[in-house]
Amino acid sequence: MAKGKSLEELTDPVFYILIALVEPRHGYAIMQYVKEETQGTFKIGPATLYTIIKKLLGAGLIEAEPESDPRRKTYAATAAGITKLEEEVERRKRMVDLGMCVLQAKGRKK
Amino acid sequence: MAKGKSLEELTDPVFYILIALVEPRHGYAIMQYVKEETQGTFKIGPATLYTIIKKLLGAGLIEAEPESDPRRKTYAATAAGITKLEEEVERRKRMVDLGMCVLQAKGRKK
DNA sequence: AAATGATATATCAAAAACGGATATAAAGGA
DNA sequence: TCCTTTATATCCGTTTTTGATATATCATTT
């Protein structure tokens, strides 16, 4: 079911959701976390959220904690999820560095 | 034509293409630049490239340099494009910082 | 001169990702 | 009781991405 090359590079919403799940959180808490953490700049709606949760579960990057209450399903990143997040942070760091480097080079010239 | 909220947050390929166009480059050179700069990790194919070029042109973030040779249309980021790129670098920096911060906090606890 | 590989631009059609709207339901406060 | 917040979930349209394909030129090799 929809496996494959996806999740090689994480998109912004996937990245945020994985970050949120370094600590165990349930769906609604993830939405709030991202909204707060970004000062409302980045919002994840329910459609995006639950779509991505399913995908992350399928990829084994997060897992649902077996809980009694079905009204508050709690998820958390697996070891593989943490590793993936670390890699993604590095990948994004390189992108930012490239951007800064190129912009700085332009600044020096002009 | 397909304007709107898009390009608020830049996706990875859009980000790379804008970075490439801080210096004037033609399409094919953009593809090569990204491939080289990422050690082949991130590849942009012609479909993605020319689709995004059109969108960036429409948004006024890049412009085509009026040249005689139609076989090497050169593009470059406009002032607005540079500003946008600077903003995006900052936005992405904050995302990376959040990721590092959260991972580090986890590391301390465990 | 013909062939080949690299350069270069472009589009189609399909897949993948995203997100607004909507539905449902329970809990808590006015 | 009514309203707001919490909470999960999906429908379905839009946007984004991309593999495949087409075309053409240039440089190098055979």
Short mmCIF file of C-alpha atoms (C1' of nucleotides) in Angstrom, two decimals:
data_model
loop_
_atom_site.label_atom_id
_atom_site.label_comp_id
_atom_site.label_asym_id
_atom_site.label_seq_id
_atom_site.Cartn_x
_atom_site.Cartn_y
_atom_site.Cartn_z
CA MET A 1 0.00 0.00 0.00
CA ALA A 2 1.66 3.06 -1.37
CA LYS A 3 5.17 2.12 -0.27
CA GLY A 4 8.29 2.87 -2.17
CA LYS A 5 10.69 5.69 -2.75
CA SER A 6 8.51 8.12 -0.89
CA LEU A 7 9.88 9.30 2.41
CA GLU A 8 13.36 9.46 1.04
CA GLU A 9 13.22 13.17 1.41
CA LEU A 10 10.68 14.39 3.92
CA THR A 11 8.36 17.21 2.94
CA ASP A 12 7.69 20.04 5.36
CA PRO A 13 4.52 18.63 6.96
CA VAL A 14 6.08 15.17 7.31
CA PHE A 15 9.18 16.71 8.86
CA TYR A 16 7.13 18.67 11.39
CA ILE A 17 5.03 15.66 12.31
CA LEU A 18 8.10 13.51 12.88
CA ILE A 19 9.62 16.23 15.03
CA ALA A 20 6.43 16.41 17.07
CA LEU A 21 6.55 12.66 17.63
CA VAL A 22 10.01 12.56 19.13
CA GLU A 23 7.81 12.94 22.20
CA PRO A 24 4.66 10.81 22.29
CA ARG A 25 1.63 12.79 21.14
CA HIS A 26 -1.83 12.13 19.84
CA GLY A 27 -3.07 13.56 16.57
CA TYR A 28 -4.70 16.70 17.79
CA ALA A 29 -1.69 17.48 19.97
CA ILE A 30 0.53 17.27 16.90
CA MET A 31 -1.54 19.90 15.11
CA GLN A 32 -1.33 22.21 18.08
CA TYR A 33 2.36 21.60 18.61
CA VAL A 34 3.22 22.57 15.05
CA LYS A 35 0.98 25.61 15.16
CA GLU A 36 2.54 26.83 18.41
CA GLU A 37 6.10 25.97 17.49
CA THR A 38 5.79 27.99 14.27
CA GLN A 39 3.82 30.87 15.77
CA GLY A 40 0.88 29.96 13.61
CA THR A 41 2.91 30.25 10.43
CA PHE A 42 2.62 26.61 9.57
CA LYS A 43 -0.65 24.84 10.10
CA ILE A 44 -1.40 21.18 9.60
CA GLY A 45 -5.06 20.33 9.09
CA PRO A 46 -6.66 17.00 9.89
CA ALA A 47 -6.60 15.75 6.31
CA THR A 48 -2.86 16.25 5.96
CA LEU A 49 -2.22 15.00 9.46
CA TYR A 50 -3.98 11.67 9.30
CA THR A 51 -2.84 10.99 5.76
CA ILE A 52 0.77 11.41 6.84
CA ILE A 53 0.30 9.49 10.09
CA LYS A 54 -0.84 6.51 8.05
CA LYS A 55 2.13 6.80 5.77
CA LEU A 56 4.60 7.08 8.64
CA LEU A 57 3.01 4.09 10.36
CA GLY A 58 3.30 2.11 7.13
CA ALA A 59 6.96 3.04 6.83
CA GLY A 60 7.65 2.06 10.44
CA LEU A 61 8.89 5.53 11.35
CA ILE A 62 6.24 5.99 14.01
CA GLU A 63 4.12 3.59 16.01
CA ALA A 64 0.82 3.79 17.86
CA GLU A 65 1.03 3.12 21.53
CA PRO A 66 -1.45 0.45 22.55
CA GLU A 67 -3.86 2.30 24.74
CA SER A 68 -7.29 1.74 26.15
CA ASP A 69 -8.75 5.06 25.07
CA PRO A 70 -9.61 5.09 21.36
CA ARG A 71 -10.33 8.78 21.63
CA ARG A 72 -6.69 9.66 22.16
CA LYS A 73 -4.50 7.44 20.07
CA THR A 74 -0.95 8.27 20.98
CA TYR A 75 1.87 7.98 18.47
CA ALA A 76 5.63 8.15 18.86
CA ALA A 77 8.65 7.97 16.59
CA THR A 78 10.36 4.59 16.45
CA ALA A 79 14.14 4.17 16.53
CA ALA A 80 14.03 4.13 12.73
CA GLY A 81 11.99 7.32 12.84
CA ILE A 82 14.55 9.07 15.01
CA THR A 83 17.35 7.98 12.71
CA LYS A 84 15.40 9.19 9.70
CA LEU A 85 14.79 12.51 11.40
CA GLU A 86 18.47 12.90 12.20
CA GLU A 87 19.34 12.25 8.58
CA GLU A 88 16.72 14.69 7.41
CA VAL A 89 17.96 17.40 9.76
CA GLU A 90 21.42 16.94 8.26
CA ARG A 91 20.09 17.01 4.73
CA ARG A 92 18.18 20.20 5.42
CA LYS A 93 21.15 21.73 7.16
CA ARG A 94 23.18 21.23 4.02
CA MET A 95 20.45 22.89 1.98
CA VAL A 96 20.38 25.89 4.28
CA ASP A 97 24.17 26.11 4.22
CA LEU A 98 24.17 26.06 0.43
CA GLY A 99 21.56 28.82 0.37
CA MET A 100 23.49 31.00 2.80
CA CYS A 101 26.73 30.40 0.98
CA VAL A 102 25.30 31.36 -2.39
CA LEU A 103 23.55 34.44 -1.04
CA GLN A 104 26.67 35.55 0.76
CA ALA A 105 28.77 35.13 -2.35
CA LYS A 106 26.32 37.34 -4.23
CA GLY A 107 26.46 39.94 -1.46
CA ARG A 108 30.24 40.14 -1.62
CA LYS A 109 30.26 40.67 -5.34
CA LYS A 110 27.62 43.35 -5.69
CA MET B 1 -3.31 31.46 -14.18
CA ALA B 2 -2.75 29.32 -11.14
CA LYS B 3 -1.56 32.09 -8.89
CA GLY B 4 -2.25 32.39 -5.22
CA LYS B 5 -0.88 31.10 -1.97
CA SER B 6 1.58 28.83 -3.66
CA LEU B 7 5.22 29.78 -3.28
CA GLU B 8 4.63 30.89 0.26
CA GLU B 9 6.77 28.02 1.39
CA LEU B 10 9.17 26.75 -1.23
CA THR B 11 9.40 23.02 -1.83
CA ASP B 12 12.79 21.36 -2.18
CA PRO B 13 13.04 21.49 -5.99
CA VAL B 14 11.83 25.10 -6.07
CA PHE B 15 14.35 26.01 -3.39
CA TYR B 16 17.22 24.40 -5.28
CA ILE B 17 16.25 26.06 -8.54
CA LEU B 18 16.07 29.48 -6.93
CA ILE B 19 19.47 28.90 -5.34
CA ALA B 20 20.88 27.93 -8.71
CA LEU B 21 19.54 31.14 -10.23
CA VAL B 22 21.25 33.50 -7.82
CA GLU B 23 23.77 33.24 -10.63
CA PRO B 24 22.38 33.38 -14.16
CA ARG B 25 21.98 29.91 -15.61
CA HIS B 26 20.07 28.21 -18.37
CA GLY B 27 17.80 25.25 -17.76
CA TYR B 28 20.20 22.45 -18.39
CA ALA B 29 22.85 24.13 -16.27
CA ILE B 30 20.38 24.27 -13.37
CA MET B 31 19.87 20.52 -13.53
CA GLN B 32 23.60 19.93 -13.52
CA TYR B 33 24.24 22.41 -10.77
CA VAL B 34 21.77 20.76 -8.42
CA LYS B 35 23.09 17.31 -9.24
CA GLU B 36 26.66 18.34 -8.58
CA GLU B 37 25.92 20.44 -5.52
CA THR B 38 24.13 17.50 -3.90
CA GLN B 39 26.59 14.84 -5.05
CA GLY B 40 23.86 13.28 -7.14
CA THR B 41 21.53 12.90 -4.18
CA PHE B 42 18.95 15.28 -5.51
CA LYS B 43 18.11 15.22 -9.16
CA ILE B 44 15.78 17.53 -11.03
CA GLY B 45 14.44 16.20 -14.30
CA PRO B 46 13.27 18.32 -17.23
CA ALA B 47 9.58 18.01 -16.38
CA THR B 48 10.06 19.33 -12.86
CA LEU B 49 12.52 21.94 -14.02
CA TYR B 50 10.50 23.59 -16.76
CA THR B 51 7.27 23.39 -14.79
CA ILE B 52 8.88 25.23 -11.90
CA ILE B 53 10.66 27.73 -14.15
CA LYS B 54 7.27 28.73 -15.54
CA LYS B 55 5.84 29.15 -12.08
CA LEU B 56 8.79 31.20 -10.87
CA LEU B 57 8.59 33.39 -13.97
CA GLY B 58 4.88 33.91 -13.33
CA ALA B 59 5.56 34.86 -9.73
CA GLY B 60 8.27 37.30 -10.77
CA LEU B 61 10.92 35.53 -8.73
CA ILE B 62 13.08 34.84 -11.75
CA GLU B 63 13.35 36.43 -15.18
CA ALA B 64 14.60 35.35 -18.57
CA GLU B 65 17.46 37.33 -19.94
CA PRO B 66 16.71 38.57 -23.42
CA GLU B 67 19.20 36.76 -25.54
CA SER B 68 19.66 36.01 -29.17
CA ASP B 69 20.20 32.31 -28.77
CA PRO B 70 16.94 30.43 -28.25
CA ARG B 71 18.91 27.32 -27.52
CA ARG B 72 20.25 28.60 -24.25
CA LYS B 73 17.63 30.65 -22.51
CA THR B 74 19.28 32.11 -19.46
CA TYR B 75 17.33 32.80 -16.28
CA ALA B 76 18.26 34.67 -13.13
CA ALA B 77 16.61 35.47 -9.83
CA THR B 78 15.02 38.92 -9.59
CA ALA B 79 15.39 41.15 -6.53
CA ALA B 80 12.10 39.72 -5.32
CA GLY B 81 13.48 36.25 -5.90
CA ILE B 82 16.56 36.95 -3.81
CA THR B 83 14.41 38.34 -1.01
CA LYS B 84 12.18 35.31 -1.17
CA LEU B 85 15.20 33.04 -1.04
CA GLU B 86 16.56 34.86 1.99
CA GLU B 87 13.24 34.44 3.76
CA GLU B 88 13.10 30.80 2.84
CA VAL B 89 16.62 30.19 4.10
CA GLU B 90 15.59 31.69 7.43
CA ARG B 91 12.41 29.65 7.56
CA ARG B 92 14.32 26.46 6.86
CA LYS B 93 16.98 27.39 9.38
CA ARG B 94 14.30 27.60 12.04
CA MET B 95 13.02 24.19 11.05
CA VAL B 96 16.48 22.68 11.30
CA ASP B 97 17.04 24.35 14.67
CA LEU B 98 13.78 22.95 15.96
CA GLY B 99 14.72 19.50 14.78
CA MET B 100 18.15 19.67 16.40
CA CYS B 101 16.74 21.06 19.60
CA VAL B 102 14.13 18.32 19.91
CA LEU B 103 16.61 15.55 19.09
CA GLN B 104 19.12 16.92 21.55
CA ALA B 105 16.52 17.08 24.30
CA LYS B 106 15.70 13.45 23.67
CA GLY B 107 19.38 12.53 23.77
CA ARG B 108 19.87 14.16 27.17
CA LYS B 109 16.95 12.33 28.71
CA LYS B 110 17.64 8.80 27.55
"C1'" DA C 1 30.15 11.11 -43.50
"C1'" DA C 2 27.63 8.54 -40.12
"C1'" DA C 3 27.18 7.55 -35.50
"C1'" DT C 4 27.26 8.58 -30.85
"C1'" DG C 5 26.95 10.98 -26.58
"C1'" DA C 6 26.31 15.23 -24.39
"C1'" DT C 7 23.80 19.47 -24.46
"C1'" DA C 8 19.32 21.76 -24.38
"C1'" DT C 9 14.31 22.75 -24.23
"C1'" DA C 10 9.65 21.24 -23.89
"C1'" DT C 11 5.21 18.77 -22.94
"C1'" DC C 12 1.97 14.95 -21.71
"C1'" DA C 13 -0.11 12.13 -18.64
"C1'" DA C 14 0.00 9.97 -14.40
"C1'" DA C 15 1.26 9.63 -9.74
"C1'" DA C 16 1.96 11.59 -5.30
"C1'" DA C 17 1.17 15.06 -1.89
"C1'" DC C 18 -1.58 18.41 0.19
"C1'" DG C 19 -5.49 20.57 2.31
"C1'" DG C 20 -10.40 22.68 2.71
"C1'" DA C 21 -14.59 21.15 3.90
"C1'" DT C 22 -17.16 18.19 6.23
"C1'" DA C 23 -18.79 14.55 9.54
"C1'" DT C 24 -18.92 12.56 13.97
"C1'" DA C 25 -18.69 12.51 18.88
"C1'" DA C 26 -17.53 13.45 23.63
"C1'" DA C 27 -16.22 16.66 27.35
"C1'" DG C 28 -16.57 21.02 29.79
"C1'" DG C 29 -18.27 25.48 30.72
"C1'" DA C 30 -21.84 29.38 30.48
"C1'" DT D 1 -29.20 23.59 26.72
"C1'" DC D 2 -25.92 25.56 23.73
"C1'" DC D 3 -21.42 26.54 22.48
"C1'" DT D 4 -16.52 25.80 22.33
"C1'" DT D 5 -12.78 22.82 22.49
"C1'" DT D 6 -10.96 18.44 21.99
"C1'" DA D 7 -10.33 14.54 18.92
"C1'" DT D 8 -10.37 11.40 14.96
"C1'" DA D 9 -11.47 10.51 10.24
"C1'" DT D 10 -12.43 10.75 5.20
"C1'" DC D 11 -14.07 12.81 0.68
"C1'" DC D 12 -12.47 14.98 -3.06
"C1'" DG D 13 -10.47 18.69 -5.53
"C1'" DT D 14 -6.12 21.16 -6.26
"C1'" DT D 15 -1.26 21.42 -6.53
"C1'" DT D 16 3.15 19.42 -7.18
"C1'" DT D 17 6.19 16.25 -8.92
"C1'" DT D 18 8.07 13.28 -12.29
"C1'" DG D 19 8.84 9.37 -15.80
"C1'" DA D 20 8.54 9.04 -20.42
"C1'" DT D 21 8.93 10.96 -24.56
"C1'" DA D 22 9.97 14.19 -28.38
"C1'" DT D 23 12.91 17.25 -30.79
"C1'" DA D 24 17.13 19.41 -32.11
"C1'" DT D 25 22.00 20.91 -31.94
"C1'" DC D 26 26.93 20.37 -31.04
"C1'" DA D 27 31.26 17.87 -30.42
"C1'" DT D 28 33.73 13.86 -30.81
"C1'" DT D 29 34.65 9.54 -32.56
"C1'" DT D 30 34.80 5.94 -36.09
#
